Coordinates of C-alpha atoms in Angstrom, one line a residue:
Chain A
X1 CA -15.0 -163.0 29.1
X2 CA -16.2 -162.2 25.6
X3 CA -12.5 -162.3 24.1
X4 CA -11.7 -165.4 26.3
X5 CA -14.8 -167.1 24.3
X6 CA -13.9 -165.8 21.4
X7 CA -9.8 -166.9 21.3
X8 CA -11.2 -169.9 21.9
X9 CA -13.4 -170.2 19.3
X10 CA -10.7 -169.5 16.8
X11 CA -8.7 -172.2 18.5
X12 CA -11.4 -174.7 17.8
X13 CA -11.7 -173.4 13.8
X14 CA -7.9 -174.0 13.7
X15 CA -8.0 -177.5 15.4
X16 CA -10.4 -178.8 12.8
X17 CA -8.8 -177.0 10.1
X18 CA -5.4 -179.2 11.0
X19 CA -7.9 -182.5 11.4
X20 CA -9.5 -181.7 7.7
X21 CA -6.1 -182.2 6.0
X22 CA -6.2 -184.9 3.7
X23 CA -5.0 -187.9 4.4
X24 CA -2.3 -188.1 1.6
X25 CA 0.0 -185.5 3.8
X26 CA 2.3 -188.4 4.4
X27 CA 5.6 -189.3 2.3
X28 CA 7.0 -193.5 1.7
X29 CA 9.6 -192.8 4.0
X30 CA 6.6 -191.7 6.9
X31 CA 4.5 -194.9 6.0
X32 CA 7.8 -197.1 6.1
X33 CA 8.5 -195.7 9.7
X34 CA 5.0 -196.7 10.7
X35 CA 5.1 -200.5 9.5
X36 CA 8.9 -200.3 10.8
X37 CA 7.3 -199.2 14.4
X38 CA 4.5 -202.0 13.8
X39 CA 7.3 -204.2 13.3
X40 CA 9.6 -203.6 16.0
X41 CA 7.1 -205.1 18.7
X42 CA 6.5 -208.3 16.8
X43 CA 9.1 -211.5 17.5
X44 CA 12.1 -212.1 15.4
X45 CA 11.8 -208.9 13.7
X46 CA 14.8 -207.8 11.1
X47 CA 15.8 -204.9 9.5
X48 CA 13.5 -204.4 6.4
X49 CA 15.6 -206.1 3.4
X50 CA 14.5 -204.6 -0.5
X51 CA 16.1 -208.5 -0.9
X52 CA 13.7 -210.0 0.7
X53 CA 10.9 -207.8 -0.4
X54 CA 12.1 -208.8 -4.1
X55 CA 11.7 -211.9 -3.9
X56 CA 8.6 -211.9 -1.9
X57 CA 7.1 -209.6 -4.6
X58 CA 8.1 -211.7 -7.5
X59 CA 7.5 -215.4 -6.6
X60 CA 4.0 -217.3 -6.4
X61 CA 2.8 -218.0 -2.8
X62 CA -0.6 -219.6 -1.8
X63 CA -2.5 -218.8 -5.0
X64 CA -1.8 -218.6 -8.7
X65 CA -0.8 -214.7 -8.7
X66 CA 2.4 -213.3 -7.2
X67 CA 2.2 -209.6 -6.9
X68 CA 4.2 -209.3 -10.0
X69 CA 1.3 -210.7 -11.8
X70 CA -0.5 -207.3 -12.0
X71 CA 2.2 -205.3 -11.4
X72 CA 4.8 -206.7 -13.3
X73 CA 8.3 -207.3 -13.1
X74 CA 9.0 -204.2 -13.0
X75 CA 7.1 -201.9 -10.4
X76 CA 8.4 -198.9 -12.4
X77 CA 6.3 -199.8 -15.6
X78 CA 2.2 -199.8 -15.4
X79 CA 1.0 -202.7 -14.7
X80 CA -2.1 -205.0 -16.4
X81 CA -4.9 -206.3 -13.7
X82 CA -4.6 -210.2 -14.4
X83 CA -8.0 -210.8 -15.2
X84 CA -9.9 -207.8 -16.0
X85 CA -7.1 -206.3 -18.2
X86 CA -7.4 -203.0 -16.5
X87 CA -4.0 -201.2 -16.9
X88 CA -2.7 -200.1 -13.5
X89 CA -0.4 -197.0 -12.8
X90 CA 3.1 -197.9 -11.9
X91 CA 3.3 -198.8 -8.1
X92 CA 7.2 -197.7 -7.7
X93 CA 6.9 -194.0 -5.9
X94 CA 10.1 -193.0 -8.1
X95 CA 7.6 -193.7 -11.1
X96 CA 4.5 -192.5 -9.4
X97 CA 4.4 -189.9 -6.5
X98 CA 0.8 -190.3 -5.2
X99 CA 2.2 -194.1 -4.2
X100 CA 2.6 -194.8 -0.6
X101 CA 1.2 -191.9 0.3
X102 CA -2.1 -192.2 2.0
X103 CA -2.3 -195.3 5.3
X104 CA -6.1 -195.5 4.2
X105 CA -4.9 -196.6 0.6
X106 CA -1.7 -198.4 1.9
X107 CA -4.1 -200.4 4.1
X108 CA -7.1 -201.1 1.9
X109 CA -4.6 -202.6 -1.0
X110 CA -2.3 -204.6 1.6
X111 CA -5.5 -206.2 2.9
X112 CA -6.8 -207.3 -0.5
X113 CA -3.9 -208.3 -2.4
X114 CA -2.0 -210.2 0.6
X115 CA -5.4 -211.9 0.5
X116 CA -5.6 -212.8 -3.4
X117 CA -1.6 -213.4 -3.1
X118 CA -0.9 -215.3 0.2
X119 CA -4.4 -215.6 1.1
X120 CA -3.4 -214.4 4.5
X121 CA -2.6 -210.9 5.3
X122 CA 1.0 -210.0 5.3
X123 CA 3.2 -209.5 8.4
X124 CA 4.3 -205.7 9.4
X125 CA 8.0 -207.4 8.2
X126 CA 6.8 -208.6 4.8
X127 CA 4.6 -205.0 4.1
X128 CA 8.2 -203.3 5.3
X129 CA 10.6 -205.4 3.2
X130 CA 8.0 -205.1 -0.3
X131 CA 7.8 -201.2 0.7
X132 CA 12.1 -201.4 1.2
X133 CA 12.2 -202.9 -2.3
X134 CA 9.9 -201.1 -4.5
X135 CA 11.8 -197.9 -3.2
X136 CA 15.0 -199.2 -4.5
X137 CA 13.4 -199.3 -7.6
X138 CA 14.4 -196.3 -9.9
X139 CA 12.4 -194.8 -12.6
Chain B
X1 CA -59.2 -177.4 -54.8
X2 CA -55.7 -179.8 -55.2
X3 CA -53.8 -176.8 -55.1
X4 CA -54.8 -176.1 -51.2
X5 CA -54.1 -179.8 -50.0
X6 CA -50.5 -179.7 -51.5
X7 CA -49.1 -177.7 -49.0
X8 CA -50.7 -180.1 -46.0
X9 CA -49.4 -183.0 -47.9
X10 CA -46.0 -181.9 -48.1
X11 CA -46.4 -180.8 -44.0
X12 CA -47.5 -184.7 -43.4
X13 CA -44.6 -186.0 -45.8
X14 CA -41.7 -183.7 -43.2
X15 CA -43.6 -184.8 -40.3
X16 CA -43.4 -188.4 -41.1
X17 CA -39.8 -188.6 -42.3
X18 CA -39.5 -186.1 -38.9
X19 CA -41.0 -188.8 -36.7
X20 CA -38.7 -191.8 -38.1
X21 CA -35.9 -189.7 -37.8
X22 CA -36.5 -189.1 -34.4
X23 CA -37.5 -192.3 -33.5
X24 CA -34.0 -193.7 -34.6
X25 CA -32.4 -191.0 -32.7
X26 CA -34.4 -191.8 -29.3
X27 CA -33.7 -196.1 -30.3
X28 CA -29.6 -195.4 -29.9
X29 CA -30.5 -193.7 -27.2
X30 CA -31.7 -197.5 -25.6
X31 CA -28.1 -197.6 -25.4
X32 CA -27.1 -195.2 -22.9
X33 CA -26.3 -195.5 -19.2
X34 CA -25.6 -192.9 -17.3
X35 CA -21.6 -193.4 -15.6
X36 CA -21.1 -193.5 -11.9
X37 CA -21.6 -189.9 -10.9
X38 CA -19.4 -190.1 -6.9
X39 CA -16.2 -189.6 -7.1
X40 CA -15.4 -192.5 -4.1
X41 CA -17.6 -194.7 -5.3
X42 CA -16.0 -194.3 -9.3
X43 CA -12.7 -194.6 -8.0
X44 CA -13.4 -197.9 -5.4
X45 CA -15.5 -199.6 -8.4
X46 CA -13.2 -198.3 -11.6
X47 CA -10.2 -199.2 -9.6
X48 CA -9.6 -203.0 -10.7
X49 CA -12.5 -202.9 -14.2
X50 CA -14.4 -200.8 -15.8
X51 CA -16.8 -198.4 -13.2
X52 CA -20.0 -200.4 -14.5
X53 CA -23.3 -198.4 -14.5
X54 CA -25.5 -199.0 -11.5
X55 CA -28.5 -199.1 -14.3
X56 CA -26.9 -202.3 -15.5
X57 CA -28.2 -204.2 -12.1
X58 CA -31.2 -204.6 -10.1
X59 CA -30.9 -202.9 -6.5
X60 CA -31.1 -206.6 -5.1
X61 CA -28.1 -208.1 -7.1
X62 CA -25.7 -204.5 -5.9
X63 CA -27.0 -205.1 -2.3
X64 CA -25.9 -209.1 -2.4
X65 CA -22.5 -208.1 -4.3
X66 CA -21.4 -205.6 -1.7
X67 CA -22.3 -207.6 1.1
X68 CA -20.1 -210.0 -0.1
X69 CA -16.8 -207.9 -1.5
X70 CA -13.9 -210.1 0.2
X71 CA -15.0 -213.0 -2.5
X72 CA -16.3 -210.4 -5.4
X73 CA -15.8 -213.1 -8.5
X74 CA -12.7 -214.8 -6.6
X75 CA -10.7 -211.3 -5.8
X76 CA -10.9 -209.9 -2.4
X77 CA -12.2 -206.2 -2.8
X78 CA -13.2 -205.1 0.5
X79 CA -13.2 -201.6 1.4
X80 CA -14.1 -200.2 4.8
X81 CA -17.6 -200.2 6.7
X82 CA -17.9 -196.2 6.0
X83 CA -17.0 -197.0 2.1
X84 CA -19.2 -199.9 1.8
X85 CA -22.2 -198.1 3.2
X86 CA -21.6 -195.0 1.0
X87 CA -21.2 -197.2 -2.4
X88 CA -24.4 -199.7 -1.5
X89 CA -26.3 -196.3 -1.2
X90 CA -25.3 -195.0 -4.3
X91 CA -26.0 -198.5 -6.2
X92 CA -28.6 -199.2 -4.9
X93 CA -30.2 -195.8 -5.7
X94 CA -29.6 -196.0 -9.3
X95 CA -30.5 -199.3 -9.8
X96 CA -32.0 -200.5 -12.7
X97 CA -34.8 -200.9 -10.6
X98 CA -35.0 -197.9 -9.3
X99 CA -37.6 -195.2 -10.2
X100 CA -38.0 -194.6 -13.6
X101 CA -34.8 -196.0 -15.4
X102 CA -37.0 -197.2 -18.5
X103 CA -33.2 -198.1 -20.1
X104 CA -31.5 -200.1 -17.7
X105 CA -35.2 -202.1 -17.3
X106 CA -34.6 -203.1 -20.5
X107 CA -31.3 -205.1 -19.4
X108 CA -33.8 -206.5 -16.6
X109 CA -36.3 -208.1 -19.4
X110 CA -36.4 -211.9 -18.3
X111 CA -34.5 -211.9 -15.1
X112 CA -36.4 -213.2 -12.2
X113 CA -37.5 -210.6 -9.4
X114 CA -35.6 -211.1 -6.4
X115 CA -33.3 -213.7 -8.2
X116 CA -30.1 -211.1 -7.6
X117 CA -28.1 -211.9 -10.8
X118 CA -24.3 -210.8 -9.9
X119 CA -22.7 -211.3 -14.1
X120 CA -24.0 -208.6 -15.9
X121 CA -22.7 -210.5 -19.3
X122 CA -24.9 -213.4 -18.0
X123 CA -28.6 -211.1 -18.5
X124 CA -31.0 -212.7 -20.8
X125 CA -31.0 -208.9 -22.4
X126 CA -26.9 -208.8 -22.8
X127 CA -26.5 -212.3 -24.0
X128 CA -29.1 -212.0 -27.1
X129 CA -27.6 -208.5 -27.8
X130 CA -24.2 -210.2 -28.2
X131 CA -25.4 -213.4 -29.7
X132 CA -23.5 -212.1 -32.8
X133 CA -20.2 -211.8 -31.6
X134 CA -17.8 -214.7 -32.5
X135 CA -15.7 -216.4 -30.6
X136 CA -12.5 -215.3 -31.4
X137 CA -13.4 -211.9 -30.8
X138 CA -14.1 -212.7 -27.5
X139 CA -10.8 -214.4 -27.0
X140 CA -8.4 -211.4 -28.7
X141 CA -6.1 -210.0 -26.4
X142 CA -7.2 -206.9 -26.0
X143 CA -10.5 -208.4 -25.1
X144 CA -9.8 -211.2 -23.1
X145 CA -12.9 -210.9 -21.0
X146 CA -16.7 -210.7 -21.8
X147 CA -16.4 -207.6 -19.1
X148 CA -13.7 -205.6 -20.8
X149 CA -16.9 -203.5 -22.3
X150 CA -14.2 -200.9 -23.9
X151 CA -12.7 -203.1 -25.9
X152 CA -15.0 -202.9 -28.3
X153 CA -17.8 -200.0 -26.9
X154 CA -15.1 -197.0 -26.7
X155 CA -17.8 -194.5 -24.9
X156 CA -18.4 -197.1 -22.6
X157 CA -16.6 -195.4 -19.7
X158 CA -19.2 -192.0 -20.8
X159 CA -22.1 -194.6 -20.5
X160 CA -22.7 -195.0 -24.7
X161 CA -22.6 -198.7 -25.6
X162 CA -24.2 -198.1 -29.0
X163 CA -21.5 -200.0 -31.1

């Protein structure tokens, strides 16, 4: 009874030693797989196009800023917040490994800068064909 | 008899030059205020500008600003409920306001209680401290905004905006 109660007592420690790791376990390619499954269920879904996401990334939509605004032309490069001046790291993960990396992060920035950019949030397509492109980008 | 007072006179003469020493020292010291301290709530606030010092703003003015971060000066900034509550906390407790923050109540001379300013470039305190900028500094390029505090105060980020 004792050892019973005790095995399972270390399989508890190891459960929420597995929950406690950070959130930033994932790779691109993971988060890509997780809009792409987002993706699949909505209507008139396409293969993710870097194409697409290009243009999409580089062109003016609702508002005044397109995301190249901040990020430049060039995801590879640091990039220059639009108003504040702040200088932001590079957004391309061949240029910046911590990029794409955590679904919180991924999330949070989506949400906010779909907002200032199309002042709607983007579609699982549109987050899949920006995240296609900026991985075509090389260092 | 003049040969005992020297020695006391020339104790008074260190102490005074002692005292205005000091007293200059403690008057840069006006100037100080103290960086954001938690890590999450550096890195959600220091992500887009500069990390601004809680001391700069009364708790009321943090409370309104995060309860309104998906139109925070015209750029969505929301974070998550968890994040949000963690950050208003922190604010909020090293307010200007709050306690004993004799510095930052300087910034608060001639602003309203309760009137929740949100610019802290629009303070009574700030704008008469900068009175003597001109114009074209504020419009240099590596300026560009009356925000960009580093620009011109490089410990800004340490919490020193002495020069």
């Amino acid at each position: 009874m004792f050892h019973l109660f005790r095995a399972s007592g270390l399989a508890l420690v190891a459960v929420a030693g597995l929950a406690a790791q950070p959130a930033f376990a994932e790779t691109p390619g993971e988060i890509q797989a997780s809009i792409q499954q987002e993706a699949a269920g909505t209507p008139g879904f396409q293969e993710f196009s870097a194409a697409r996401g290009e243009s999409l990334f580089k062109s003016k939509h609702a508002n005044d800023w397109s995301c190249a605004s901040c990020h430049t032309d060039n995801p590879a490069a640091p990039g220059k917040h639009a108003k504040t001046g702040k200088v932001i790291d590079p957004l391309a993960p061949s240029a910046n490994a911590g990029r794409f990396t955590s679904p919180k992060k991924v999330a949070k920035w989506f949400k906010r800068n779909c907002n200032d950019v199309l002042d709607r949030v983007c579609t699982p397509q549109e987050k899949g064909d920006v995240l296609a492109y900026l991985l075509t980008v090389k260092k | 008899m003049n040969l005992t007072y020297r020695p006391l006179a020339l104790g008074f003469i260190a102490l005074f030059f002692f005292v205005v020493v000091m007293g200059r020292v403690q008057a840069g010291g006006n100037h100080f205020y103290a960086p954001i301290a938690d890590p999450v709530v550096k890195e959600e606030c220091g992500s887009c500008h500069l990390a601004f010092a809680p001391s700069m703003l009364p708790a009321s003015s943090w409370q309104r600003m995060m309860g309104n971060l998906k139109n925070h000066f015209g750029d969505d900034a929301s974070v998550d409920a968890d994040t949000t509550a963690r950050i208003t906390r922190y604010l909020v407790a090293n307010a200007a306001d709050a306690g004993d923050r004799r510095y930052g109540g300087k910034l608060l001379k001639g602003v309203a209680l309760g009137s929740a300013p949100q610019r802290i470039t629009e303070l009574p305190k700030w704008v008469s401290e900068h009175r003597k900028v001109p114009d074209w500094e504020w419009r240099h390029k590596e300026v560009r905004t009356k925000a960009n505090c580093v620009a011109c105060h490089t410990g800004a980020e340490q919490g020193y905006y002495d020069e």
